[in-house]
Tab-separated table of C-alpha atoms in Angstrom:
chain	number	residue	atom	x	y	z
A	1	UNK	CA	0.000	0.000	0.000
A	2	UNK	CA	2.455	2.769	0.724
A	3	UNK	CA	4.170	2.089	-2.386
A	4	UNK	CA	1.413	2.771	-4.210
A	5	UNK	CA	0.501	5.521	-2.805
A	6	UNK	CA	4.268	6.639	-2.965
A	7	UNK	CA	3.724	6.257	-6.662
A	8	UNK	CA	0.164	8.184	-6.612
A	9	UNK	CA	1.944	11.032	-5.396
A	10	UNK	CA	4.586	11.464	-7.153
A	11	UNK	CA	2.048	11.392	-11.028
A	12	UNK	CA	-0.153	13.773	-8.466
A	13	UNK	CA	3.363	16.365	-8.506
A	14	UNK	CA	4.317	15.328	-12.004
A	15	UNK	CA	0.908	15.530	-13.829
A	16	UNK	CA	-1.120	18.681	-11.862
A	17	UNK	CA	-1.884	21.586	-13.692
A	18	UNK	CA	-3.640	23.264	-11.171
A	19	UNK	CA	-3.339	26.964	-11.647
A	20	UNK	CA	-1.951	26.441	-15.000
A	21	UNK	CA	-4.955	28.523	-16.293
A	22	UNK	CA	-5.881	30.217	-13.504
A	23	UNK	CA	-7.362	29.993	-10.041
A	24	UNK	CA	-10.748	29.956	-11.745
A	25	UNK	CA	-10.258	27.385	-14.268
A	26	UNK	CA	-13.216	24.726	-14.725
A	27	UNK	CA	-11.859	23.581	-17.832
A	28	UNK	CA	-8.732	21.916	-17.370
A	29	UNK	CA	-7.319	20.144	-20.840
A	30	UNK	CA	-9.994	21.576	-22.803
A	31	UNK	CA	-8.165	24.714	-22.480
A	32	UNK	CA	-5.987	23.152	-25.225
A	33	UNK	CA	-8.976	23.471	-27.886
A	34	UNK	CA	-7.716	26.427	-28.691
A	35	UNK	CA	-8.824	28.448	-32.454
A	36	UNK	CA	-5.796	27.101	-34.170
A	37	UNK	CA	-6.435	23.212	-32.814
A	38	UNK	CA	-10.279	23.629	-34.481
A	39	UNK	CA	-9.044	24.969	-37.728
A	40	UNK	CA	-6.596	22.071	-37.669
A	41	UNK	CA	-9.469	19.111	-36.632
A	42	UNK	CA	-11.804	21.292	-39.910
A	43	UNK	CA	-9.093	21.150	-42.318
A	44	UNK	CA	-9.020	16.827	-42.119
A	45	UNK	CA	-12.726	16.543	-42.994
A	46	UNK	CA	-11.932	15.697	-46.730
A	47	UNK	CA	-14.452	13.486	-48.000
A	48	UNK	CA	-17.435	14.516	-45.829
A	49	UNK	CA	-17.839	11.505	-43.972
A	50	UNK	CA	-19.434	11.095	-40.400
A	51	UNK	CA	-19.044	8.410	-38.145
A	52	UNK	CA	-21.181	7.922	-34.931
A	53	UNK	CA	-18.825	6.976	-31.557
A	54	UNK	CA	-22.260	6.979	-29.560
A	55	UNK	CA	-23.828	3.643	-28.242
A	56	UNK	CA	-27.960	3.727	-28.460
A	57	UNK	CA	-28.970	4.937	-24.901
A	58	UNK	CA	-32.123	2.599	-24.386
A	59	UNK	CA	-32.735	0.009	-21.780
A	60	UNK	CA	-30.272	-2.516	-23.248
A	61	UNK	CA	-27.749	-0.501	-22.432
A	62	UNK	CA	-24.834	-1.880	-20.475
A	63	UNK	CA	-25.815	-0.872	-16.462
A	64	UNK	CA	-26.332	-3.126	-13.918
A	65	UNK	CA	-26.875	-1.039	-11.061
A	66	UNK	CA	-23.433	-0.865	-9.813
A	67	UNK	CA	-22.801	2.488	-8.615
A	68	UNK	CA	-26.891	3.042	-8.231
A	69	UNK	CA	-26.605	3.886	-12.231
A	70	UNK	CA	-29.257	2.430	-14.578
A	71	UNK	CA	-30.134	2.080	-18.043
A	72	UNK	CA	-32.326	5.081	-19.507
A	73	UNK	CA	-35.940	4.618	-19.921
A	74	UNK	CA	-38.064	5.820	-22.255
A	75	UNK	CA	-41.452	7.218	-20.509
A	76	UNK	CA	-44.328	8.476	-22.796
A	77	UNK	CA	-46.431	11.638	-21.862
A	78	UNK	CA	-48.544	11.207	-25.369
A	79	UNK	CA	-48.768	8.470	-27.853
A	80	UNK	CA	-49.938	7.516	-31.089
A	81	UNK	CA	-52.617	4.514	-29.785
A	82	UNK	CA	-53.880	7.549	-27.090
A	83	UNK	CA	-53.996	10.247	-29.970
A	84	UNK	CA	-56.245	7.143	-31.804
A	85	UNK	CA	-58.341	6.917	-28.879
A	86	UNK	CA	-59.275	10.366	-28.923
A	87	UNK	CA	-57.114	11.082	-25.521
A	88	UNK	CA	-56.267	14.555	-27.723
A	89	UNK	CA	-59.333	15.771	-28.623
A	90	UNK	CA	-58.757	18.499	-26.527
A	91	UNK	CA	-56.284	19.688	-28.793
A	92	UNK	CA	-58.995	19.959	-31.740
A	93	UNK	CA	-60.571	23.147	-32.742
A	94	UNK	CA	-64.272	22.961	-33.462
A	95	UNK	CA	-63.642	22.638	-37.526
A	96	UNK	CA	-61.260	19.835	-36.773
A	97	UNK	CA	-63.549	18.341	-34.173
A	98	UNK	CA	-66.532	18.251	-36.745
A	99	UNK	CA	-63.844	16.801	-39.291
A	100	UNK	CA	-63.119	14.155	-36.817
A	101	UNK	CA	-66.928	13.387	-35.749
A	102	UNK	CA	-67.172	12.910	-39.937
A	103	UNK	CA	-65.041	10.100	-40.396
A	104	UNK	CA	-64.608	8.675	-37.117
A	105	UNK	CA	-60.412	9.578	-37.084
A	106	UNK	CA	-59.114	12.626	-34.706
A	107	UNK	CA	-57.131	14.887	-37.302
A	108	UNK	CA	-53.856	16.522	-35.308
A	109	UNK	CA	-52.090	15.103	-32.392
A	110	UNK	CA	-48.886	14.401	-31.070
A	111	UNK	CA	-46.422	12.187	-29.832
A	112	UNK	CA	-44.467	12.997	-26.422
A	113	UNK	CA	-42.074	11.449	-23.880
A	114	UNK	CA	-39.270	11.743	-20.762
A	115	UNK	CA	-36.330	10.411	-20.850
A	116	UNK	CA	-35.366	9.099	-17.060
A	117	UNK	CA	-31.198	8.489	-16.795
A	118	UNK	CA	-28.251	8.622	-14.804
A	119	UNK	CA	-25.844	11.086	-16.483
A	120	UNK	CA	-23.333	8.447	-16.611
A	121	UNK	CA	-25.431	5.532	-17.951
A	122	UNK	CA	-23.889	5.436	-21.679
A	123	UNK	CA	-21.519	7.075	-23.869
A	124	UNK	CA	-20.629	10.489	-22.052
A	125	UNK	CA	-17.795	12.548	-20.236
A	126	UNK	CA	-16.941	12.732	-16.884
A	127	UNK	CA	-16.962	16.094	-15.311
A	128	UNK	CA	-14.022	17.691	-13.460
A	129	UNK	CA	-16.286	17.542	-10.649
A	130	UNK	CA	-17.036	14.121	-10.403
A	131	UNK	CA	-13.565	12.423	-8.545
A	132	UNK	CA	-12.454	13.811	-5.494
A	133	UNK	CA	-8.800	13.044	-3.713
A	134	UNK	CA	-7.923	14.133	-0.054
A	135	UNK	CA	-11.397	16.436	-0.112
A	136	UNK	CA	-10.016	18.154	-3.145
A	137	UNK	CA	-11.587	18.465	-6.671
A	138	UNK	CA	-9.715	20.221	-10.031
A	139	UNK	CA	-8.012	22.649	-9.335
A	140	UNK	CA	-8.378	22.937	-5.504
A	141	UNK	CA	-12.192	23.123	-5.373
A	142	UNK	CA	-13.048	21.498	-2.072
A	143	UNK	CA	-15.415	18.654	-2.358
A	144	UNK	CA	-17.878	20.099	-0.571
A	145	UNK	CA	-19.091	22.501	-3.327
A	146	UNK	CA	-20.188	18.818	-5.359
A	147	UNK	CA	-23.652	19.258	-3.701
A	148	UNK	CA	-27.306	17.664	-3.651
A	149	UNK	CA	-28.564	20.788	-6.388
A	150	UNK	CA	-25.373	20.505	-8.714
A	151	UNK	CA	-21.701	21.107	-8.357
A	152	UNK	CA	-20.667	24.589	-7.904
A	153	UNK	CA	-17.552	24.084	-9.560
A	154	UNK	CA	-16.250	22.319	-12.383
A	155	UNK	CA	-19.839	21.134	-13.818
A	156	UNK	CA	-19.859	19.323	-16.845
A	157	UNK	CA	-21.169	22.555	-18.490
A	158	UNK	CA	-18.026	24.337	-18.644
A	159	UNK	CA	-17.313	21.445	-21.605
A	160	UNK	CA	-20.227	22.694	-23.580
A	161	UNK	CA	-19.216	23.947	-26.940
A	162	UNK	CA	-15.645	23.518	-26.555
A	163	UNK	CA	-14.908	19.733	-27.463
A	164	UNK	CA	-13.968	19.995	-31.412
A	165	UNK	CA	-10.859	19.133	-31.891
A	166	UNK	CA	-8.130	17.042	-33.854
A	167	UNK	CA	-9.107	13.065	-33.067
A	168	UNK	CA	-6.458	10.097	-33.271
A	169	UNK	CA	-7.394	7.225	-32.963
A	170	UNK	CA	-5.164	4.092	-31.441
A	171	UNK	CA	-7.578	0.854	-32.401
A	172	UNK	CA	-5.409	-1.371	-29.905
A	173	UNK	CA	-7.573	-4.331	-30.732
A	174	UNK	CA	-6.981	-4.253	-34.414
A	175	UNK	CA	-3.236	-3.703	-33.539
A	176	UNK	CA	-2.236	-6.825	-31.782
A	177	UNK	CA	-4.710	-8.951	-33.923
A	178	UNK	CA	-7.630	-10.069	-31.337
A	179	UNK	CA	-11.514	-9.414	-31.041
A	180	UNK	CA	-10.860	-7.644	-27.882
A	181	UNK	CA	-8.084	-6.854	-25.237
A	182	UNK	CA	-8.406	-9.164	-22.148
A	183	UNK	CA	-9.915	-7.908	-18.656
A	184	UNK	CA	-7.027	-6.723	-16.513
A	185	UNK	CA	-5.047	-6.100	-19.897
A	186	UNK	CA	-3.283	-2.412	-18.539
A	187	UNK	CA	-2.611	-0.118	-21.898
A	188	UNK	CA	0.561	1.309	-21.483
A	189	UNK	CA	2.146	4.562	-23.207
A	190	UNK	CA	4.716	2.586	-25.104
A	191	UNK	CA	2.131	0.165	-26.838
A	192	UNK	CA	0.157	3.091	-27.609
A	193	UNK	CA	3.374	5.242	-29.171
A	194	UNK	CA	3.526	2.076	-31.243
A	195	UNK	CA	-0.128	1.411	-32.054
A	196	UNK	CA	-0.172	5.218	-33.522
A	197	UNK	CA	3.110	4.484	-35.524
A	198	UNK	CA	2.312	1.479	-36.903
A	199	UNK	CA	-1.482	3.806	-38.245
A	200	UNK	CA	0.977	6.498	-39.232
A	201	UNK	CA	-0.674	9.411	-36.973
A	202	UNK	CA	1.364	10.865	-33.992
A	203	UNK	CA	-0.890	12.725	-30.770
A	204	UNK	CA	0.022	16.070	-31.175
A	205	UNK	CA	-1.147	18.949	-27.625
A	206	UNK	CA	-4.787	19.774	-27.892
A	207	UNK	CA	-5.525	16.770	-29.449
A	208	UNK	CA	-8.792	13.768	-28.632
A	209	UNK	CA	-6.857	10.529	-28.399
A	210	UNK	CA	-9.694	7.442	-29.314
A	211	UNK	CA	-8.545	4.521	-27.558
A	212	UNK	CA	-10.424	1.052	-28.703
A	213	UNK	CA	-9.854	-2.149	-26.759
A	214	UNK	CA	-12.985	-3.962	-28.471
A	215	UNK	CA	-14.127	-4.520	-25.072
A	216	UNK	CA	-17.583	-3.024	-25.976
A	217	UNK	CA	-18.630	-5.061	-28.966
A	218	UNK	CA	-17.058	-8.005	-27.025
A	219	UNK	CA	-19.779	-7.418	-24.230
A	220	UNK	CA	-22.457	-5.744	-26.911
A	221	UNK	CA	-25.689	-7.854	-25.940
A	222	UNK	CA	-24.517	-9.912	-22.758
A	223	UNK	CA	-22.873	-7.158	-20.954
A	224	UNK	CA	-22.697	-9.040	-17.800
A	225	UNK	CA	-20.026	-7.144	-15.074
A	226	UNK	CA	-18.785	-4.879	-18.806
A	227	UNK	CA	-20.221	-1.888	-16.099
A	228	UNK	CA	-17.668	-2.001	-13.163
A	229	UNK	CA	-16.292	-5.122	-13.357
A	230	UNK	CA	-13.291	-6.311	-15.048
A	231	UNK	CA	-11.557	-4.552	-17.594
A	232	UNK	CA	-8.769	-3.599	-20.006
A	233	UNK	CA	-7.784	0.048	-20.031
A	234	UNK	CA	-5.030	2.365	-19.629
A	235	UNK	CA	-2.674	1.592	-17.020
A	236	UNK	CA	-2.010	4.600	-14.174
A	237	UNK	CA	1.697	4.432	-15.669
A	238	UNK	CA	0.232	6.400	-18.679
A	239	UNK	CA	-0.170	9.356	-16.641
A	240	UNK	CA	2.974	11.406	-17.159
A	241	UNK	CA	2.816	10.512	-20.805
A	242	UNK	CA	-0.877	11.695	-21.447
A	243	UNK	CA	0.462	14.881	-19.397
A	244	UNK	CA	3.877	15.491	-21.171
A	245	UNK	CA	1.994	14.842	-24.018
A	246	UNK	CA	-0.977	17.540	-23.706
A	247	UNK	CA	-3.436	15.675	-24.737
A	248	UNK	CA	-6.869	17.418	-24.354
A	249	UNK	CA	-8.970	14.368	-24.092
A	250	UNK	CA	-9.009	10.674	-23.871
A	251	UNK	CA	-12.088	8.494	-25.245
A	252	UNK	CA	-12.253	4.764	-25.084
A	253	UNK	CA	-14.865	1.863	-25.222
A	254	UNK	CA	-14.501	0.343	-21.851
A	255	UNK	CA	-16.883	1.719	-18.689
A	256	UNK	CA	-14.113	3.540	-16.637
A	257	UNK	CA	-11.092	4.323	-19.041
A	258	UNK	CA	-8.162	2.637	-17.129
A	259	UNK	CA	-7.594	-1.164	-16.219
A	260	UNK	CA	-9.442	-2.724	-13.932
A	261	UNK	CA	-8.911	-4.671	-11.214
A	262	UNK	CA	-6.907	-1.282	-10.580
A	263	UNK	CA	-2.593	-1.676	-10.793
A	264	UNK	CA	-2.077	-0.302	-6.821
A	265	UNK	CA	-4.031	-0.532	-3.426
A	266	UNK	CA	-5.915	2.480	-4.681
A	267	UNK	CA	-9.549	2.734	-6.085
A	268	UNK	CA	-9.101	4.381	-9.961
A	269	UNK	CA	-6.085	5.753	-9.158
A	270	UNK	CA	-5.843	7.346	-12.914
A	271	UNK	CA	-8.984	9.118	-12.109
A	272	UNK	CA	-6.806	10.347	-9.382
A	273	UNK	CA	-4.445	11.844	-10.749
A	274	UNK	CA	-5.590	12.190	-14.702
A	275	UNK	CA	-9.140	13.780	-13.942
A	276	UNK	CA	-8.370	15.364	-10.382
A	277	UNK	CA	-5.388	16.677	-10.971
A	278	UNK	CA	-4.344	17.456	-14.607
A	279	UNK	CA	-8.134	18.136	-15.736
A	280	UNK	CA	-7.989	15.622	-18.584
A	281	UNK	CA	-11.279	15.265	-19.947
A	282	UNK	CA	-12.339	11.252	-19.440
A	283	UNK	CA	-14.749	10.204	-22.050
A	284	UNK	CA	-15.919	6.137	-21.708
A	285	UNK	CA	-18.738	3.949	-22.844
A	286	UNK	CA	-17.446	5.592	-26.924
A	287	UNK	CA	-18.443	2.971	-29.766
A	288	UNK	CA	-15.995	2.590	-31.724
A	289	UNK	CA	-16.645	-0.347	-33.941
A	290	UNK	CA	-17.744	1.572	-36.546
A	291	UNK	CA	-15.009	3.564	-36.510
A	292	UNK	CA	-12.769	0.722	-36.540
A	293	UNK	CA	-13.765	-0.727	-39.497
A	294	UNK	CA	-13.999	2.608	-41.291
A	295	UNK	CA	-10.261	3.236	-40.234
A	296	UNK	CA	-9.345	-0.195	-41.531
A	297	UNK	CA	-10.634	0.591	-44.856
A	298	UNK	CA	-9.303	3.999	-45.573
A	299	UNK	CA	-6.094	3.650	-43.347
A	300	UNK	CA	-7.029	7.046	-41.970
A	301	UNK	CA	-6.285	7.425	-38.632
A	302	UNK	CA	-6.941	11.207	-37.546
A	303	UNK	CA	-10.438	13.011	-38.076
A	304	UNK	CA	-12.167	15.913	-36.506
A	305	UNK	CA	-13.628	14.881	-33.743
A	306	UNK	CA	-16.392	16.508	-32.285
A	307	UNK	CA	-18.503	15.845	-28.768
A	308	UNK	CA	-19.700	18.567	-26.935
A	309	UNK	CA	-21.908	17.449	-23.888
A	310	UNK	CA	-25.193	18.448	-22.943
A	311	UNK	CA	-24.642	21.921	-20.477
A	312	UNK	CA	-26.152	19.769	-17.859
A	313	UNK	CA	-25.532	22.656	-14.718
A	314	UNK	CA	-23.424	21.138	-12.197
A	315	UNK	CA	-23.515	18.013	-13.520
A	316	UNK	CA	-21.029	15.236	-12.547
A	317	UNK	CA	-20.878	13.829	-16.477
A	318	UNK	CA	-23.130	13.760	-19.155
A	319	UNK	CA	-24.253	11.713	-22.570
A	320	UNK	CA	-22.977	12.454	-25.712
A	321	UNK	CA	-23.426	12.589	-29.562
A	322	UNK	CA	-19.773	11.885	-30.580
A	323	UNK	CA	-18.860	12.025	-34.375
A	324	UNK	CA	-15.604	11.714	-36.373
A	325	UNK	CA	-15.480	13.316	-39.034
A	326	UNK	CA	-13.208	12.384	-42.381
């Protein structure tokens, strides 16, 4: 135990960047999005092709109440068999009603619904708000702030509009040859240095990097533990190297980003130090099947990538309609 933590705290010195823009800051990595990094991500679409990185959120989703965290459900307000019924009459004005009386069918209606979900049920970010260490958020914001109406600080919200950038995507599956990396299989920096060589593309700061361990489409269907169980992911040793490195963002297709069981005496120690202290946006749950195969055909790597949550206020995370773009 104490040389994990030894180990926690010395990525916690070597990857912070609290301060780094500002005392105020709610942003962390995204701050790397900056004009130039946009222009960049724009200038790559070349063909006009869009690519969907967003699993359907629907009850067959992959949650299994670990956490408290659900599938979304689908509740209906109006229908089309009410509207048939004549449960919208209401709606009619008296020429439609007579219409209606005429032929026995109501003439306008509508169909309505609510959608019931944890934030953090599918495809979605994490917010800098949502992982705490020693009663600390990003940046210093005490814990305490993360209340019952919404965090006061570093909401998902303060993503909103800002996640278009240059994408590059490592397909780590495809790379060593298998259906999908094993549970407990920890990503390191070198294999991904190599996995982006061997596509050609190299992470440059500002940039999304798209990690895919084929864990997802492994578990599509029969998802089992897929939702806090056992999994392959980035090991915590990646954390200097995704900090040296700049990256703005990391994406990948497993529930919780790095390995799991977890590499020290230490629950998601990455989270620790990647989304606590250097503000790296964490983006899980991302389908990236399709994406695979498209990459495999055209053997093009980067793309504008583009996923701006919903500004859910104070929100701990939120879902997500991710697209590359080629």
């Amino acid at each position: 135990m104490a040389d994990g933590l030894e180990i926690l705290e010395e990525y916690i010195a070597r990857c912070s960047n609290w301060g780094r823009w500002g005392d105020d800051d709610q942003a962390g990595t995204i701050n790397l999005i900056t004009e130039e990094k946009v222009r960049e991500a724009a200038a790559l679409v070349r063909v006009g092709k869009i690519v969907s990185l967003t699993m359907p959120y629907d009850m067959r989703g992959p949650q299994n109440g670990y956490l408290g965290r659900s599938n979304p459900v689908l509740y209906q307000l109006a229908s089309g068999p009410g509207y048939l019924a004549g449960e919208q009459t209401a709606k009619e004005t008296a020429a439609l009603a007579q219409l209606s009386e005429s032929d026995g069918r109501p003439c306008a209606g509508y169909y309505d619904d609510v959608l019931v979900m944890p934030t953090q049920s599918g495809t979605q970010w994490d917010a800098l708000c949502h992982f705490f260490w020693r009663g600390r958020m990003y940046n210093g914001r005490p814990a305490a702030e993360a209340g019952t109406s919404g965090s006061r600080s570093n909401g998902v919200q303060h993503y909103t509009g800002r996640i278009v950038t240059r994408g590059v995507f490592a397909d780590l599956a495809e790379h060593r040859g298998v259906e999908a990396l094993e549970p407990g299989d920890a990503i390191t920096a070198d294999e991904l240095e190599e996995c982006l060589a061997a596509e050609g593309v190299e992470i440059r700061p500002g940039d999304a990097l798209v990690v895919r361990t084929g864990f997802l489409g492994a578990r599509r269907g029969k998802w089992a533990d897929y939702a806090g169980g056992a999994s392959p992911g980035l090991s915590l040793h990646t954390a200097p190297w995704l900090r040296e490195k700049d990256i703005a963002a990391v994406a990948t297709d497993t529930w919780g980003v790095e390995v799991l069981p977890n590499e020290i005496d230490c629950w998601q120690p990455l989270h620790i130090v990647a989304l606590v202290h250097t503000g790296l946006a964490l983006g899980e749950m991302f389908d990236l099947d399709a994406l695979s195969a498209d990459c495999k055909a055209d053997r093009v790597y980067e793309f504008m990538f583009s996923a701006s949550p919903l500004p859910l206020t104070g929100a701990s995370g939120s879902p997500v309609s991710a697209l590359a773009v080629k």
